[in-house]
């Protein structure tokens, strides 16, 4: 069942197209990575997997990034994409099970989300001897909040994709991470940049982006917006932004790696609105699904239509950064945007 | 996509002599495209000196219960159609179906795109024969403006009877307006003003206290208190 992809009060046909262009860039990277990528439609997702030689990774370790040498016999990667626009779906829970031909379960484990210079993925280095397997990929949907009363109604229940006759060769291929391969990562970043500029220059009241060493940091402010939230296990559309002015603006933050320009999910963001040095609102906006621009977003309360200072603090991603190119964003970011124009209840 | 969404009942307790139909100042917002919004509205008149002139009549409007079942559907993000079925129960009488109303609303522009959030609204009333009212066509211009935490709603209205003795009458004018303090979600006081123009012209001012549904998935209120 393909998730919805229609124009709404949150997205135009053109904006849906720029979301699909982000997905097409992911698709190109998948095809480059291992040629004809095995993939399947599974519920509201497109699920692909690939196997390569074990890969090392960086991960936060105490005060900085620590390098972890390759281990196991194979790097098993699963890419979960949206069934409509093809963008990578972050913050899902992905579990993989492998059975040999006798039906014996050889592997059963969760694959954590990780950054990779060419293609982000749910992956791990695993012990999977050469042979033929049935691979079952189980996906629990992300519990993201979602904008858009129509298109945000997606990713509902657990889904599984089953791949039969998966051959694991004795000599697994290595993934390329050279400049040619990196082009495919940058193509995803370029596609995202078009969405980001459309938001900052078209939809938002105000917005800007700056580069801080190895990270690009962008913000946008809009009117308070409604979105889907989880009420227990049920997804409901929260109308409160429409029925009250208790929250009167919406702050959005996007973090991207400067190497490729791709979005960095899974980080902790804190935003603080200031008038002079006085704090008027501080929130931790969580990751928000949006029909054409993932962001960290939250409705906020500001005293009125003014120019504010917006301090944005971002913790480095806690997840794995595969390959030696993952040596970036080791310390928290702290940056303040000046003259952030917020308007409440007016254009 | 069609997504049924059951909205909680909205209760109105009025301490004024009420019209047969619910007092309402219409807002700019329409349901999202493909959304079906059922709503139940209830208004109770605890005290009134006015006679109840509908159906076979009753000594007064006191203890009159008015109930409306509304179904609204967003055809696009800015155009919605809907139907209301009105029911009434006078003191000591049976609970009876009164009339059906067919409505259409077209929200012009996006929110905050212009000085006023503007919409056009048309409503056709088709009463039950025994109800004693003519069928009527009504059009409203909806103007909405947020000024900080205050929301202003203005509804200039024209109507025309389409049956009965009043069919020879020309257009009749009316006006409804409201001012609401929306700072807090769970308590939103407001003042409403209703005026009809012409021979039977009248002016009424109401003070409302809106208590929205605590369910974040509903944009209806659970209760409204009216006071003069």
mmCIF file with all atom_site columns, N, CA, C and O in Angstrom, chain B residues 10 13 26 42 71 83 113 131 142 146 153 161 164 175 185 216 228:
data_model
loop_
_atom_site.group_PDB
_atom_site.id
_atom_site.type_symbol
_atom_site.label_atom_id
_atom_site.label_alt_id
_atom_site.label_comp_id
_atom_site.label_asym_id
_atom_site.label_entity_id
_atom_site.label_seq_id
_atom_site.pdbx_PDB_ins_code
_atom_site.Cartn_x
_atom_site.Cartn_y
_atom_site.Cartn_z
_atom_site.occupancy
_atom_site.B_iso_or_equiv
_atom_site.pdbx_formal_charge
_atom_site.auth_seq_id
_atom_site.auth_comp_id
_atom_site.auth_asym_id
_atom_site.auth_atom_id
_atom_site.pdbx_PDB_model_num
ATOM 1  N N  . UNK B 1 10  ? -20.580 19.373 20.990 1.00 0.00 ? 10  UNK B N  1
ATOM 2  C CA . UNK B 1 10  ? -20.371 20.746 21.429 1.00 0.00 ? 10  UNK B CA 1
ATOM 3  C C  . UNK B 1 10  ? -21.656 21.193 22.106 1.00 0.00 ? 10  UNK B C  1
ATOM 4  O O  . UNK B 1 10  ? -22.720 21.108 21.515 1.00 0.00 ? 10  UNK B O  1
ATOM 5  N N  . UNK B 1 13  ? -25.155 26.131 26.382 1.00 0.00 ? 13  UNK B N  1
ATOM 6  C CA . UNK B 1 13  ? -26.210 26.409 27.345 1.00 0.00 ? 13  UNK B CA 1
ATOM 7  C C  . UNK B 1 13  ? -26.482 27.902 27.261 1.00 0.00 ? 13  UNK B C  1
ATOM 8  O O  . UNK B 1 13  ? -25.622 28.706 27.572 1.00 0.00 ? 13  UNK B O  1
ATOM 9  N N  . UNK B 1 26  ? -19.495 32.139 11.945 1.00 0.00 ? 26  UNK B N  1
ATOM 10 C CA . UNK B 1 26  ? -18.691 31.170 11.208 1.00 0.00 ? 26  UNK B CA 1
ATOM 11 C C  . UNK B 1 26  ? -17.251 31.648 11.028 1.00 0.00 ? 26  UNK B C  1
ATOM 12 O O  . UNK B 1 26  ? -16.999 32.826 10.816 1.00 0.00 ? 26  UNK B O  1
ATOM 13 N N  . UNK B 1 42  ? -25.188 20.992 20.543 1.00 0.00 ? 42  UNK B N  1
ATOM 14 C CA . UNK B 1 42  ? -26.386 20.995 21.377 1.00 0.00 ? 42  UNK B CA 1
ATOM 15 C C  . UNK B 1 42  ? -26.520 22.338 22.092 1.00 0.00 ? 42  UNK B C  1
ATOM 16 O O  . UNK B 1 42  ? -25.534 22.869 22.596 1.00 0.00 ? 42  UNK B O  1
ATOM 17 N N  . UNK B 1 71  ? -22.347 17.267 9.177  1.00 0.00 ? 71  UNK B N  1
ATOM 18 C CA . UNK B 1 71  ? -21.354 16.489 8.430  1.00 0.00 ? 71  UNK B CA 1
ATOM 19 C C  . UNK B 1 71  ? -20.716 17.435 7.429  1.00 0.00 ? 71  UNK B C  1
ATOM 20 O O  . UNK B 1 71  ? -21.398 17.988 6.560  1.00 0.00 ? 71  UNK B O  1
ATOM 21 N N  . UNK B 1 83  ? -23.750 19.220 5.422  1.00 0.00 ? 83  UNK B N  1
ATOM 22 C CA . UNK B 1 83  ? -25.185 19.155 5.676  1.00 0.00 ? 83  UNK B CA 1
ATOM 23 C C  . UNK B 1 83  ? -25.413 19.149 7.172  1.00 0.00 ? 83  UNK B C  1
ATOM 24 O O  . UNK B 1 83  ? -24.637 18.559 7.923  1.00 0.00 ? 83  UNK B O  1
ATOM 25 N N  . UNK B 1 113 ? -2.613  35.357 4.368  1.00 0.00 ? 113 UNK B N  1
ATOM 26 C CA . UNK B 1 113 ? -2.093  35.871 3.093  1.00 0.00 ? 113 UNK B CA 1
ATOM 27 C C  . UNK B 1 113 ? -2.568  37.302 2.863  1.00 0.00 ? 113 UNK B C  1
ATOM 28 O O  . UNK B 1 113 ? -1.847  38.105 2.259  1.00 0.00 ? 113 UNK B O  1
ATOM 29 N N  . UNK B 1 131 ? -42.910 22.612 10.640 1.00 0.00 ? 131 UNK B N  1
ATOM 30 C CA . UNK B 1 131 ? -42.031 23.445 11.468 1.00 0.00 ? 131 UNK B CA 1
ATOM 31 C C  . UNK B 1 131 ? -42.494 24.900 11.491 1.00 0.00 ? 131 UNK B C  1
ATOM 32 O O  . UNK B 1 131 ? -42.269 25.635 12.451 1.00 0.00 ? 131 UNK B O  1
ATOM 33 N N  . UNK B 1 142 ? -17.339 35.703 5.187  1.00 0.00 ? 142 UNK B N  1
ATOM 34 C CA . UNK B 1 142 ? -16.641 35.436 6.443  1.00 0.00 ? 142 UNK B CA 1
ATOM 35 C C  . UNK B 1 142 ? -15.305 36.169 6.430  1.00 0.00 ? 142 UNK B C  1
ATOM 36 O O  . UNK B 1 142 ? -14.495 35.990 5.519  1.00 0.00 ? 142 UNK B O  1
ATOM 37 N N  . UNK B 1 146 ? -6.611  37.665 13.083 1.00 0.00 ? 146 UNK B N  1
ATOM 38 C CA . UNK B 1 146 ? -5.945  37.428 14.364 1.00 0.00 ? 146 UNK B CA 1
ATOM 39 C C  . UNK B 1 146 ? -5.108  38.641 14.725 1.00 0.00 ? 146 UNK B C  1
ATOM 40 O O  . UNK B 1 146 ? -4.280  39.096 13.933 1.00 0.00 ? 146 UNK B O  1
ATOM 41 N N  . UNK B 1 153 ? -14.012 37.770 14.244 1.00 0.00 ? 153 UNK B N  1
ATOM 42 C CA . UNK B 1 153 ? -14.767 37.167 13.141 1.00 0.00 ? 153 UNK B CA 1
ATOM 43 C C  . UNK B 1 153 ? -15.946 38.071 12.804 1.00 0.00 ? 153 UNK B C  1
ATOM 44 O O  . UNK B 1 153 ? -16.691 38.474 13.710 1.00 0.00 ? 153 UNK B O  1
ATOM 45 N N  . UNK B 1 161 ? -36.062 34.323 1.464  1.00 0.00 ? 161 UNK B N  1
ATOM 46 C CA . UNK B 1 161 ? -36.998 33.205 1.607  1.00 0.00 ? 161 UNK B CA 1
ATOM 47 C C  . UNK B 1 161 ? -37.296 32.639 0.225  1.00 0.00 ? 161 UNK B C  1
ATOM 48 O O  . UNK B 1 161 ? -37.445 33.380 -0.754 1.00 0.00 ? 161 UNK B O  1
ATOM 49 N N  . UNK B 1 164 ? -43.269 29.925 0.936  1.00 0.00 ? 164 UNK B N  1
ATOM 50 C CA . UNK B 1 164 ? -44.166 30.506 1.937  1.00 0.00 ? 164 UNK B CA 1
ATOM 51 C C  . UNK B 1 164 ? -44.530 31.954 1.615  1.00 0.00 ? 164 UNK B C  1
ATOM 52 O O  . UNK B 1 164 ? -44.215 32.486 0.549  1.00 0.00 ? 164 UNK B O  1
ATOM 53 N N  . UNK B 1 175 ? -26.198 40.585 10.489 1.00 0.00 ? 175 UNK B N  1
ATOM 54 C CA . UNK B 1 175 ? -24.775 40.664 10.775 1.00 0.00 ? 175 UNK B CA 1
ATOM 55 C C  . UNK B 1 175 ? -24.466 39.849 12.041 1.00 0.00 ? 175 UNK B C  1
ATOM 56 O O  . UNK B 1 175 ? -25.214 39.878 13.005 1.00 0.00 ? 175 UNK B O  1
ATOM 57 N N  . UNK B 1 185 ? -5.667  27.228 25.666 1.00 0.00 ? 185 UNK B N  1
ATOM 58 C CA . UNK B 1 185 ? -6.403  26.222 24.910 1.00 0.00 ? 185 UNK B CA 1
ATOM 59 C C  . UNK B 1 185 ? -7.692  25.822 25.613 1.00 0.00 ? 185 UNK B C  1
ATOM 60 O O  . UNK B 1 185 ? -8.745  25.685 24.993 1.00 0.00 ? 185 UNK B O  1
ATOM 61 N N  . UNK B 1 216 ? -6.682  16.134 21.575 1.00 0.00 ? 216 UNK B N  1
ATOM 62 C CA . UNK B 1 216 ? -6.007  16.959 20.570 1.00 0.00 ? 216 UNK B CA 1
ATOM 63 C C  . UNK B 1 216 ? -6.429  16.626 19.143 1.00 0.00 ? 216 UNK B C  1
ATOM 64 O O  . UNK B 1 216 ? -6.208  17.404 18.232 1.00 0.00 ? 216 UNK B O  1
ATOM 65 N N  . UNK B 1 228 ? -25.735 36.800 28.778 1.00 0.00 ? 228 UNK B N  1
ATOM 66 C CA . UNK B 1 228 ? -25.999 38.110 28.208 1.00 0.00 ? 228 UNK B CA 1
ATOM 67 C C  . UNK B 1 228 ? -25.171 39.151 28.940 1.00 0.00 ? 228 UNK B C  1
ATOM 68 O O  . UNK B 1 228 ? -24.734 38.911 30.054 1.00 0.00 ? 228 UNK B O  1
#
